PDB file of C-alpha atoms in Angstrom:
ATOM      1  CA  UNK A  18     -43.467-214.471 124.074  1.00  0.00           C
ATOM      2  CA  UNK A  19     -44.128-212.841 127.418  1.00  0.00           C
ATOM      3  CA  UNK A  20     -41.195-210.556 126.821  1.00  0.00           C
ATOM      4  CA  UNK A  21     -42.730-209.234 123.630  1.00  0.00           C
ATOM      5  CA  UNK A  22     -45.758-208.036 125.563  1.00  0.00           C
ATOM      6  CA  UNK A  23     -43.648-205.785 127.765  1.00  0.00           C
ATOM      7  CA  UNK A  24     -42.541-203.455 124.994  1.00  0.00           C
ATOM      8  CA  UNK A  25     -44.892-200.548 124.464  1.00  0.00           C
ATOM      9  CA  UNK A  26     -43.439-200.027 120.978  1.00  0.00           C
ATOM     10  CA  UNK A  27     -44.314-203.554 119.944  1.00  0.00           C
ATOM     11  CA  UNK A  28     -46.821-203.537 117.034  1.00  0.00           C
ATOM     12  CA  UNK A  29     -48.769-206.274 118.781  1.00  0.00           C
ATOM     13  CA  UNK A  30     -49.289-204.016 121.801  1.00  0.00           C
ATOM     14  CA  UNK A  31     -50.018-200.974 119.677  1.00  0.00           C
ATOM     15  CA  UNK A  32     -52.720-202.835 117.762  1.00  0.00           C
ATOM     16  CA  UNK A  33     -54.121-204.070 121.065  1.00  0.00           C
ATOM     17  CA  UNK A  34     -54.517-200.502 122.304  1.00  0.00           C
ATOM     18  CA  UNK A  35     -55.977-199.355 118.979  1.00  0.00           C
ATOM     19  CA  UNK A  36     -58.667-202.037 118.919  1.00  0.00           C
ATOM     20  CA  UNK A  37     -59.389-202.033 122.632  1.00  0.00           C
ATOM     21  CA  UNK A  38     -59.527-198.252 122.548  1.00  0.00           C
ATOM     22  CA  UNK A  39     -62.721-198.562 120.524  1.00  0.00           C
ATOM     23  CA  UNK A  40     -64.378-200.004 123.634  1.00  0.00           C
ATOM     24  CA  UNK A  41     -63.640-196.811 125.576  1.00  0.00           C
ATOM     25  CA  UNK A  42     -65.364-194.643 122.996  1.00  0.00           C
ATOM     26  CA  UNK A  43     -68.323-196.951 122.417  1.00  0.00           C
ATOM     27  CA  UNK A  44     -71.603-196.702 124.363  1.00  0.00           C
ATOM     28  CA  UNK A  45     -71.958-198.940 127.390  1.00  0.00           C
ATOM     29  CA  UNK A  46     -74.690-201.021 125.780  1.00  0.00           C
ATOM     30  CA  UNK A  47     -72.506-201.716 122.743  1.00  0.00           C
ATOM     31  CA  UNK A  48     -69.686-202.970 124.960  1.00  0.00           C
ATOM     32  CA  UNK A  49     -72.134-205.323 126.671  1.00  0.00           C
ATOM     33  CA  UNK A  50     -73.211-206.625 123.275  1.00  0.00           C
ATOM     34  CA  UNK A  51     -69.597-207.168 122.228  1.00  0.00           C
ATOM     35  CA  UNK A  52     -68.905-208.924 125.525  1.00  0.00           C
ATOM     36  CA  UNK A  53     -71.741-211.383 124.923  1.00  0.00           C
ATOM     37  CA  UNK A  54     -70.882-211.863 121.252  1.00  0.00           C
ATOM     38  CA  UNK A  55     -67.197-212.452 121.977  1.00  0.00           C
ATOM     39  CA  UNK A  56     -67.743-214.784 124.898  1.00  0.00           C
ATOM     40  CA  UNK A  57     -70.762-216.806 123.763  1.00  0.00           C
ATOM     41  CA  UNK A  58     -72.545-215.429 120.696  1.00  0.00           C
ATOM     42  CA  UNK A  59     -70.075-216.265 117.935  1.00  0.00           C
ATOM     43  CA  UNK A  60     -69.521-219.820 119.147  1.00  0.00           C
ATOM     44  CA  UNK A  61     -73.273-220.321 119.359  1.00  0.00           C
ATOM     45  CA  UNK A  62     -73.615-218.959 115.832  1.00  0.00           C
ATOM     46  CA  UNK A  63     -71.009-221.415 114.561  1.00  0.00           C
ATOM     47  CA  UNK A  64     -72.792-224.344 116.189  1.00  0.00           C
ATOM     48  CA  UNK A  65     -76.051-223.233 114.594  1.00  0.00           C
ATOM     49  CA  UNK A  66     -74.312-222.949 111.202  1.00  0.00           C
ATOM     50  CA  UNK A  67     -73.079-226.546 111.500  1.00  0.00           C
ATOM     51  CA  UNK A  68     -76.573-227.728 112.461  1.00  0.00           C
ATOM     52  CA  UNK A  69     -78.148-225.754 109.631  1.00  0.00           C
ATOM     53  CA  UNK A  70     -75.739-227.277 107.144  1.00  0.00           C
ATOM     54  CA  UNK A  71     -76.500-230.767 108.518  1.00  0.00           C
ATOM     55  CA  UNK A  72     -80.222-230.151 108.135  1.00  0.00           C
ATOM     56  CA  UNK A  73     -79.678-229.068 104.535  1.00  0.00           C
ATOM     57  CA  UNK A  74     -77.630-232.194 103.781  1.00  0.00           C
ATOM     58  CA  UNK A  75     -80.244-234.419 105.400  1.00  0.00           C
ATOM     59  CA  UNK A  76     -83.165-232.777 103.608  1.00  0.00           C
ATOM     60  CA  UNK A  77     -81.570-232.953 100.165  1.00  0.00           C
ATOM     61  CA  UNK A  78     -80.712-236.620 100.572  1.00  0.00           C
ATOM     62  CA  UNK A  79     -77.814-236.698  98.093  1.00  0.00           C
ATOM     63  CA  UNK A  80     -76.183-240.081  97.366  1.00  0.00           C
ATOM     64  CA  UNK A  81     -73.058-239.024  99.233  1.00  0.00           C
ATOM     65  CA  UNK A  82     -74.931-237.618 102.235  1.00  0.00           C
ATOM     66  CA  UNK A  83     -72.970-239.900 104.564  1.00  0.00           C
ATOM     67  CA  UNK A  84     -69.695-238.301 103.493  1.00  0.00           C
ATOM     68  CA  UNK A  85     -71.136-234.826 103.911  1.00  0.00           C
ATOM     69  CA  UNK A  86     -72.428-235.603 107.402  1.00  0.00           C
ATOM     70  CA  UNK A  87     -69.057-237.138 108.280  1.00  0.00           C
ATOM     71  CA  UNK A  88     -67.397-233.835 107.341  1.00  0.00           C
ATOM     72  CA  UNK A  89     -69.854-231.973 109.570  1.00  0.00           C
ATOM     73  CA  UNK A  90     -69.256-234.344 112.493  1.00  0.00           C
ATOM     74  CA  UNK A  91     -65.557-233.612 112.090  1.00  0.00           C
ATOM     75  CA  UNK A  92     -66.148-229.885 112.758  1.00  0.00           C
ATOM     76  CA  UNK A  93     -66.792-230.103 116.543  1.00  0.00           C
ATOM     77  CA  UNK A  94     -64.242-232.884 116.875  1.00  0.00           C
ATOM     78  CA  UNK A  95     -61.619-230.690 115.228  1.00  0.00           C
ATOM     79  CA  UNK A  96     -62.435-227.860 117.621  1.00  0.00           C
ATOM     80  CA  UNK A  97     -62.103-230.165 120.618  1.00  0.00           C
ATOM     81  CA  UNK A  98     -58.786-231.605 119.447  1.00  0.00           C
ATOM     82  CA  UNK A  99     -57.435-228.118 118.733  1.00  0.00           C
ATOM     83  CA  UNK A 100     -58.231-227.005 122.283  1.00  0.00           C
ATOM     84  CA  UNK A 101     -56.476-230.071 123.692  1.00  0.00           C
ATOM     85  CA  UNK A 102     -53.406-229.290 121.572  1.00  0.00           C
ATOM     86  CA  UNK A 103     -53.488-225.754 122.944  1.00  0.00           C
ATOM     87  CA  UNK A 104     -53.157-226.928 126.568  1.00  0.00           C
ATOM     88  CA  UNK A 105     -49.406-227.731 126.403  1.00  0.00           C
ATOM     89  CA  UNK A 106     -48.802-224.683 124.167  1.00  0.00           C
ATOM     90  CA  UNK A 107     -50.238-222.365 126.810  1.00  0.00           C
ATOM     91  CA  UNK A 108     -48.237-224.069 129.531  1.00  0.00           C
ATOM     92  CA  UNK A 109     -45.026-223.755 127.543  1.00  0.00           C
ATOM     93  CA  UNK A 110     -45.383-220.120 126.472  1.00  0.00           C
ATOM     94  CA  UNK A 111     -46.926-218.859 129.756  1.00  0.00           C
ATOM     95  CA  UNK A 112     -47.893-215.482 128.336  1.00  0.00           C
ATOM     96  CA  UNK A 113     -49.864-213.357 130.836  1.00  0.00           C
ATOM     97  CA  UNK A 114     -53.128-211.715 129.866  1.00  0.00           C
ATOM     98  CA  UNK A 115     -52.568-208.243 128.388  1.00  0.00           C
ATOM     99  CA  UNK A 116     -54.320-206.453 131.252  1.00  0.00           C
ATOM    100  CA  UNK A 117     -51.743-207.898 133.656  1.00  0.00           C
ATOM    101  CA  UNK A 118     -48.840-206.174 131.887  1.00  0.00           C
ATOM    102  CA  UNK A 119     -50.429-203.045 130.428  1.00  0.00           C
ATOM    103  CA  UNK A 120     -52.314-200.227 132.052  1.00  0.00           C
ATOM    104  CA  UNK A 121     -55.291-198.368 130.670  1.00  0.00           C
ATOM    105  CA  UNK A 122     -57.025-201.247 128.910  1.00  0.00           C
ATOM    106  CA  UNK A 123     -60.801-201.425 128.897  1.00  0.00           C
ATOM    107  CA  UNK A 124     -61.376-204.999 130.089  1.00  0.00           C
ATOM    108  CA  UNK A 125     -64.969-205.984 129.390  1.00  0.00           C
ATOM    109  CA  UNK A 126     -64.972-209.318 131.188  1.00  0.00           C
ATOM    110  CA  UNK A 127     -63.241-210.315 134.409  1.00  0.00           C
ATOM    111  CA  UNK A 128     -62.129-213.590 135.926  1.00  0.00           C
ATOM    112  CA  UNK A 129     -59.562-214.451 133.267  1.00  0.00           C
ATOM    113  CA  UNK A 130     -56.650-215.869 135.240  1.00  0.00           C
ATOM    114  CA  UNK A 131     -55.203-218.349 132.741  1.00  0.00           C
ATOM    115  CA  UNK A 132     -52.531-217.658 130.155  1.00  0.00           C
ATOM    116  CA  UNK A 133     -53.205-215.630 127.028  1.00  0.00           C
ATOM    117  CA  UNK A 134     -51.423-217.439 124.165  1.00  0.00           C
ATOM    118  CA  UNK A 135     -53.105-219.143 122.292  1.00  0.00           C
ATOM    119  CA  UNK A 136     -56.713-217.905 122.439  1.00  0.00           C
ATOM    120  CA  UNK A 137     -59.069-220.838 123.031  1.00  0.00           C
ATOM    121  CA  UNK A 138     -62.019-218.927 121.591  1.00  0.00           C
ATOM    122  CA  UNK A 139     -60.149-218.085 118.390  1.00  0.00           C
ATOM    123  CA  UNK A 140     -58.905-221.668 118.109  1.00  0.00           C
ATOM    124  CA  UNK A 141     -62.370-223.189 118.501  1.00  0.00           C
ATOM    125  CA  UNK A 142     -64.012-220.675 116.182  1.00  0.00           C
ATOM    126  CA  UNK A 143     -61.540-221.111 113.337  1.00  0.00           C
ATOM    127  CA  UNK A 144     -61.457-224.905 113.673  1.00  0.00           C
ATOM    128  CA  UNK A 145     -65.246-224.958 113.341  1.00  0.00           C
ATOM    129  CA  UNK A 146     -65.206-222.481 110.474  1.00  0.00           C
ATOM    130  CA  UNK A 147     -62.508-224.253 108.454  1.00  0.00           C
ATOM    131  CA  UNK A 148     -63.968-227.723 109.063  1.00  0.00           C
ATOM    132  CA  UNK A 149     -67.355-226.389 107.956  1.00  0.00           C
ATOM    133  CA  UNK A 150     -65.682-225.014 104.817  1.00  0.00           C
ATOM    134  CA  UNK A 151     -64.308-228.488 104.131  1.00  0.00           C
ATOM    135  CA  UNK A 152     -67.893-229.776 104.127  1.00  0.00           C
ATOM    136  CA  UNK A 153     -69.605-226.892 102.337  1.00  0.00           C
ATOM    137  CA  UNK A 154     -68.101-223.732 100.910  1.00  0.00           C
ATOM    138  CA  UNK A 155     -71.118-221.484 101.333  1.00  0.00           C
ATOM    139  CA  UNK A 156     -71.666-222.371 104.969  1.00  0.00           C
ATOM    140  CA  UNK A 157     -67.901-222.448 105.483  1.00  0.00           C
ATOM    141  CA  UNK A 158     -67.473-218.853 104.364  1.00  0.00           C
ATOM    142  CA  UNK A 159     -70.071-217.854 106.934  1.00  0.00           C
ATOM    143  CA  UNK A 160     -68.197-219.868 109.555  1.00  0.00           C
ATOM    144  CA  UNK A 161     -64.827-218.326 108.739  1.00  0.00           C
ATOM    145  CA  UNK A 162     -66.398-214.874 108.810  1.00  0.00           C
ATOM    146  CA  UNK A 163     -67.770-215.574 112.282  1.00  0.00           C
ATOM    147  CA  UNK A 164     -64.353-216.827 113.391  1.00  0.00           C
ATOM    148  CA  UNK A 165     -62.729-213.576 112.256  1.00  0.00           C
ATOM    149  CA  UNK A 166     -65.366-211.666 114.212  1.00  0.00           C
ATOM    150  CA  UNK A 167     -64.541-213.777 117.261  1.00  0.00           C
ATOM    151  CA  UNK A 168     -60.878-212.832 117.013  1.00  0.00           C
ATOM    152  CA  UNK A 169     -61.700-209.139 116.784  1.00  0.00           C
ATOM    153  CA  UNK A 170     -64.008-209.389 119.789  1.00  0.00           C
ATOM    154  CA  UNK A 171     -61.347-211.011 121.974  1.00  0.00           C
ATOM    155  CA  UNK A 172     -58.956-208.110 121.373  1.00  0.00           C
ATOM    156  CA  UNK A 173     -61.754-205.552 121.675  1.00  0.00           C
ATOM    157  CA  UNK A 174     -62.631-207.031 125.076  1.00  0.00           C
ATOM    158  CA  UNK A 175     -59.045-206.576 126.275  1.00  0.00           C
ATOM    159  CA  UNK A 176     -58.455-210.236 127.128  1.00  0.00           C
ATOM    160  CA  UNK A 177     -56.077-211.180 124.285  1.00  0.00           C
ATOM    161  CA  UNK A 178     -53.260-209.751 122.196  1.00  0.00           C
ATOM    162  CA  UNK A 179     -53.760-209.806 118.422  1.00  0.00           C
ATOM    163  CA  UNK A 180     -51.034-212.460 118.125  1.00  0.00           C
ATOM    164  CA  UNK A 181     -52.963-214.655 120.577  1.00  0.00           C
ATOM    165  CA  UNK A 182     -55.832-214.567 118.112  1.00  0.00           C
ATOM    166  CA  UNK A 183     -53.627-215.145 115.063  1.00  0.00           C
ATOM    167  CA  UNK A 184     -52.037-218.105 116.835  1.00  0.00           C
ATOM    168  CA  UNK A 185     -55.499-219.489 117.572  1.00  0.00           C
ATOM    169  CA  UNK A 186     -56.512-219.094 113.936  1.00  0.00           C
ATOM    170  CA  UNK A 187     -53.383-220.938 112.805  1.00  0.00           C
ATOM    171  CA  UNK A 188     -53.850-223.753 115.302  1.00  0.00           C
ATOM    172  CA  UNK A 189     -57.527-224.249 114.517  1.00  0.00           C
ATOM    173  CA  UNK A 190     -56.871-224.228 110.774  1.00  0.00           C
ATOM    174  CA  UNK A 191     -53.964-226.667 111.026  1.00  0.00           C
ATOM    175  CA  UNK A 192     -55.924-229.206 113.068  1.00  0.00           C
ATOM    176  CA  UNK A 193     -59.050-228.955 110.902  1.00  0.00           C
ATOM    177  CA  UNK A 194     -57.146-229.382 107.621  1.00  0.00           C
ATOM    178  CA  UNK A 195     -54.246-231.683 108.468  1.00  0.00           C
ATOM    179  CA  UNK A 196     -56.345-234.252 110.316  1.00  0.00           C
ATOM    180  CA  UNK A 197     -59.306-234.037 107.956  1.00  0.00           C
ATOM    181  CA  UNK A 198     -58.245-236.941 105.658  1.00  0.00           C
ATOM    182  CA  UNK A 199     -57.823-239.288 108.624  1.00  0.00           C
ATOM    183  CA  UNK A 200     -61.067-238.101 110.189  1.00  0.00           C
ATOM    184  CA  UNK A 201     -62.998-238.628 106.945  1.00  0.00           C
ATOM    185  CA  UNK A 202     -61.500-242.095 106.504  1.00  0.00           C
ATOM    186  CA  UNK A 203     -62.781-243.047 109.955  1.00  0.00           C
ATOM    187  CA  UNK A 204     -66.079-241.167 110.057  1.00  0.00           C
ATOM    188  CA  UNK A 205     -67.436-241.853 106.565  1.00  0.00           C
ATOM    189  CA  UNK A 206     -67.827-245.643 107.059  1.00  0.00           C
ATOM    190  CA  UNK A 207     -69.456-244.946 110.416  1.00  0.00           C
ATOM    191  CA  UNK A 208     -71.949-242.502 108.914  1.00  0.00           C
ATOM    192  CA  UNK A 209     -72.638-244.978 106.080  1.00  0.00           C
ATOM    193  CA  UNK A 210     -73.443-247.667 108.640  1.00  0.00           C
ATOM    194  CA  UNK A 211     -75.769-245.285 110.460  1.00  0.00           C
ATOM    195  CA  UNK A 212     -77.420-244.400 107.157  1.00  0.00           C
ATOM    196  CA  UNK A 213     -78.251-248.080 106.542  1.00  0.00           C
ATOM    197  CA  UNK A 214     -79.842-248.531 109.959  1.00  0.00           C
ATOM    198  CA  UNK A 215     -83.669-248.267 110.169  1.00  0.00           C
ATOM    199  CA  UNK A 216     -83.763-245.487 112.751  1.00  0.00           C
ATOM    200  CA  UNK A 217     -80.348-243.889 112.633  1.00  0.00           C
ATOM    201  CA  UNK A 218     -80.646-243.432 108.884  1.00  0.00           C
ATOM    202  CA  UNK A 219     -82.929-240.456 109.465  1.00  0.00           C
ATOM    203  CA  UNK A 220     -79.941-238.570 110.855  1.00  0.00           C
ATOM    204  CA  UNK A 221     -78.213-238.871 107.486  1.00  0.00           C
ATOM    205  CA  UNK A 222     -81.085-238.703 105.019  1.00  0.00           C
ATOM    206  CA  UNK A 223     -84.662-237.555 105.442  1.00  0.00           C
ATOM    207  CA  UNK A 224     -87.342-240.189 105.004  1.00  0.00           C
ATOM    208  CA  UNK A 225     -88.298-240.640 101.362  1.00  0.00           C
ATOM    209  CA  UNK A 226     -85.121-238.988 100.055  1.00  0.00           C
ATOM    210  CA  UNK A 227     -83.417-241.534  97.856  1.00  0.00           C
ATOM    211  CA  UNK A 228     -81.066-239.020  96.212  1.00  0.00           C
ATOM    212  CA  UNK A 229     -80.608-241.209  93.169  1.00  0.00           C
ATOM    213  CA  UNK A 230     -80.340-238.243  90.831  1.00  0.00           C
ATOM    214  CA  UNK A 231     -77.587-236.623  92.828  1.00  0.00           C
ATOM    215  CA  UNK A 232     -79.273-233.223  92.752  1.00  0.00           C
ATOM    216  CA  UNK A 233     -78.195-230.943  95.572  1.00  0.00           C
ATOM    217  CA  UNK A 234     -75.243-233.132  96.461  1.00  0.00           C
ATOM    218  CA  UNK A 235     -72.729-231.304  98.574  1.00  0.00           C
ATOM    219  CA  UNK A 236     -69.563-233.181  97.721  1.00  0.00           C
ATOM    220  CA  UNK A 237     -67.197-232.645  94.838  1.00  0.00           C
ATOM    221  CA  UNK A 238     -67.848-234.535  91.675  1.00  0.00           C
ATOM    222  CA  UNK A 239     -71.610-234.269  92.031  1.00  0.00           C
ATOM    223  CA  UNK A 240     -73.575-233.001  89.036  1.00  0.00           C
ATOM    224  CA  UNK A 241     -77.072-231.743  88.542  1.00  0.00           C
ATOM    225  CA  UNK A 242     -79.241-233.335  85.865  1.00  0.00           C
ATOM    226  CA  UNK A 243     -78.781-231.553  82.554  1.00  0.00           C
ATOM    227  CA  UNK A 244     -76.426-228.975  83.982  1.00  0.00           C
ATOM    228  CA  UNK A 245     -72.726-228.441  84.414  1.00  0.00           C
ATOM    229  CA  UNK A 246     -70.642-229.206  87.441  1.00  0.00           C
ATOM    230  CA  UNK A 247     -72.324-228.619  90.744  1.00  0.00           C
ATOM    231  CA  UNK A 248     -70.400-226.305  93.041  1.00  0.00           C
ATOM    232  CA  UNK A 249     -67.624-228.257  94.652  1.00  0.00           C
ATOM    233  CA  UNK A 250     -68.446-227.843  98.311  1.00  0.00           C
ATOM    234  CA  UNK A 251     -65.993-230.301  99.760  1.00  0.00           C
ATOM    235  CA  UNK A 252     -62.947-228.066  99.739  1.00  0.00           C
ATOM    236  CA  UNK A 253     -60.365-230.558 100.831  1.00  0.00           C
TER     237      UNK A 253
END
């Protein structure tokens, strides 16, 4: 993989220069904004999206709220597992950062001394986005959109090749989807037990929300009273 980065005619390198070249033409303040968004802002936005979705599940109090919360708990766990999987991948590939092999890049953030492939930020962002999509399609589309923005920012900042980002997207998606059935099998009984507890139950369902009618339920198979199928928000 490192050898691919050395060829100036490589499409990966050409796309790197095209995207990073936008940073040279942009105002200084815009580059600072992109630096913050790419390093911290998108990940913070994804965490807030997960919390917002959890609050919605809790407030609605659907009968299957425990399953929905279990899917949301899986989101940060999937991101953490994906990063751990990336550790041996980085050590095996040993691809240098693009600014180490190519001149003329506008590097917006310094101190990056680790290997480039696969991008941790892209991996975390897509794992969160896809796992959120598994729980709720509407919130999940927002999460995936933020993950795509994260990938663009990492190349714009000059700290990753486009293929580093694509690899991160693939890794995050694979972990979030492939391990989701096992995670749900383990987490759903746990969330159900918490729901039955006097105090912990408030984390799953707001006080006074019995959810007997199933309205607002987030999981597939739920129906609204007198209406057709509710949107199937559990995508996997």
